[in-house]
């Protein structure tokens, strides 16, 4: 084997300029990042996530009108059957579904002011009517445990449940066994459903599997993981912020 | 140099509308490029996959602001880089293993994500690679990524040495032609193709 055989380039025939150029990008050509591709299922996840986000957007009340020359994603309605839409749905809960859910919230947040929460048993039959998700916003206010704190919870109804996109930036990060727990409650406070636990509530996403019509009160409690002492995983009762969807009878 | 990937206006409009077929067309045209940019940032296949998904979602959300008729590439590379950096930062905030256990190329040990210009170069090189035929790609990959010599490649592929050298020459000639604009001062998008100072 001669040295010539093992030269990376045919430098007898490539010009100096070509060799210099290829030398510039040699490190990239040797990088695995240049030779790989996304996993095969990512394409389906992208299509499903965009379809979900598209359904989450309504066109009644855009906050920021999009340029006239560039139609909003939902403006171009297309025919769709329930079967079409169902087939696009991500089947399993995973990081991908969470990414898609985040996209739903963000896309709708940009375009929707306030519409009536859609009931989960509605069945869309066309693209225009196939917006199963609608959003409502709940203002959250700090209690005496977190005076002056304000935030919001944006609620998006999905076939799989209600997504709560929480943003309460004034609450300090909690760690080392301490955390925040978000709950939804009935007006009388007798029924309580957890929506997730968090280190902080800046751009946090929780989920509940009950209707917000029935559980309109949102509370945030501060909790401490105490092994063996809280087997029921109940609320500590230390509410740091709360808000109500609509109003509860006094 | 015209973009290697071209998407017609109707497909871009379809993508903007969220049409499944158009989304798939755009994804198939650009996903490899997006993934390469993301992978250069996050250095993890699963995270690069996640960044790729985020990129297309964010692109769809922002599609209303995209000017029809323009190349999607420069726009997507910017979104891809930012999406990957966001994920990279998120992962940095939740260390899962001791530093001593981290692989040498773990994001936590890499100081800075690529600049926008570097990301654009990644995009261009990946695009040039994608224009090669499968046989040429295989040889260039074995040569650069795997570090094989021409003789070793010939042996492993059961090809004559002359065939390997010929394909290698053609492939590198093509790459050089496709990437020549990187040495030009500015391209049509106003991006500087060649940096005078290279990172060590």
mmCIF file of C-alpha atoms in Angstrom, chain A residues 9 22 25-37, chain B residues 1 3-5 29 32-33 35-37 40 120-146 167 170-182:
data_model
loop_
_atom_site.group_PDB
_atom_site.id
_atom_site.type_symbol
_atom_site.label_atom_id
_atom_site.label_comp_id
_atom_site.label_asym_id
_atom_site.label_seq_id
_atom_site.Cartn_x
_atom_site.Cartn_y
_atom_site.Cartn_z
ATOM 1 C CA UNK A 9 -8.084 13.278 -1.692
ATOM 2 C CA UNK A 22 -12.296 20.527 1.508
ATOM 3 C CA UNK A 25 -14.854 21.390 6.002
ATOM 4 C CA UNK A 26 -12.861 18.283 6.843
ATOM 5 C CA UNK A 27 -13.919 18.417 10.497
ATOM 6 C CA UNK A 28 -17.556 18.536 9.470
ATOM 7 C CA UNK A 29 -17.182 15.631 7.060
ATOM 8 C CA UNK A 30 -15.738 13.644 9.958
ATOM 9 C CA UNK A 31 -18.659 14.510 12.246
ATOM 10 C CA UNK A 32 -21.391 11.925 12.759
ATOM 11 C CA UNK A 33 -23.888 14.796 12.848
ATOM 12 C CA UNK A 34 -23.441 15.162 9.107
ATOM 13 C CA UNK A 35 -24.315 11.579 8.354
ATOM 14 C CA UNK A 36 -27.348 10.847 10.479
ATOM 15 C CA UNK A 37 -31.063 11.439 10.147
ATOM 16 C CA UNK B 1 -25.461 28.630 -6.177
ATOM 17 C CA UNK B 3 -30.344 25.730 -3.164
ATOM 18 C CA UNK B 4 -30.032 21.971 -3.558
ATOM 19 C CA UNK B 5 -33.463 21.581 -2.035
ATOM 20 C CA UNK B 29 -36.785 17.681 2.024
ATOM 21 C CA UNK B 32 -31.803 15.630 7.457
ATOM 22 C CA UNK B 33 -30.447 19.139 7.213
ATOM 23 C CA UNK B 35 -31.190 17.207 12.210
ATOM 24 C CA UNK B 36 -27.529 17.834 11.367
ATOM 25 C CA UNK B 37 -27.719 21.384 12.667
ATOM 26 C CA UNK B 40 -24.111 19.698 16.182
ATOM 27 C CA UNK B 120 -25.203 27.673 8.255
ATOM 28 C CA UNK B 121 -21.953 25.965 7.236
ATOM 29 C CA UNK B 122 -23.210 22.699 8.728
ATOM 30 C CA UNK B 123 -26.340 23.094 6.650
ATOM 31 C CA UNK B 124 -24.349 23.727 3.488
ATOM 32 C CA UNK B 125 -22.026 20.783 3.993
ATOM 33 C CA UNK B 126 -24.903 18.449 4.787
ATOM 34 C CA UNK B 127 -26.714 19.686 1.720
ATOM 35 C CA UNK B 128 -23.636 19.022 -0.409
ATOM 36 C CA UNK B 129 -23.319 15.507 1.023
ATOM 37 C CA UNK B 130 -26.950 14.845 0.205
ATOM 38 C CA UNK B 131 -26.336 15.648 -3.448
ATOM 39 C CA UNK B 132 -23.870 12.758 -3.742
ATOM 40 C CA UNK B 133 -25.013 9.431 -5.059
ATOM 41 C CA UNK B 134 -25.262 6.561 -2.571
ATOM 42 C CA UNK B 135 -21.994 4.964 -3.705
ATOM 43 C CA UNK B 136 -20.109 8.209 -3.424
ATOM 44 C CA UNK B 137 -21.672 9.020 -0.076
ATOM 45 C CA UNK B 138 -20.621 5.651 1.247
ATOM 46 C CA UNK B 139 -17.011 6.143 0.277
ATOM 47 C CA UNK B 140 -16.797 9.698 1.567
ATOM 48 C CA UNK B 141 -18.379 8.610 4.816
ATOM 49 C CA UNK B 142 -15.989 5.699 5.262
ATOM 50 C CA UNK B 143 -13.080 7.943 4.411
ATOM 51 C CA UNK B 144 -13.892 10.874 6.676
ATOM 52 C CA UNK B 145 -16.157 9.574 9.421
ATOM 53 C CA UNK B 146 -14.718 6.099 9.817
ATOM 54 C CA UNK B 167 -15.525 7.472 -6.861
ATOM 55 C CA UNK B 170 -15.677 12.397 -8.232
ATOM 56 C CA UNK B 171 -17.357 12.795 -4.851
ATOM 57 C CA UNK B 172 -14.821 15.281 -3.575
ATOM 58 C CA UNK B 173 -14.911 17.177 -6.839
ATOM 59 C CA UNK B 174 -18.681 17.455 -6.454
ATOM 60 C CA UNK B 175 -18.400 18.524 -2.834
ATOM 61 C CA UNK B 176 -15.853 21.170 -3.719
ATOM 62 C CA UNK B 177 -18.109 22.508 -6.447
ATOM 63 C CA UNK B 178 -21.148 22.531 -4.183
ATOM 64 C CA UNK B 179 -19.257 24.280 -1.403
ATOM 65 C CA UNK B 180 -17.226 26.740 -3.475
ATOM 66 C CA UNK B 181 -19.508 29.564 -2.379
ATOM 67 C CA UNK B 182 -18.317 29.110 1.191
#
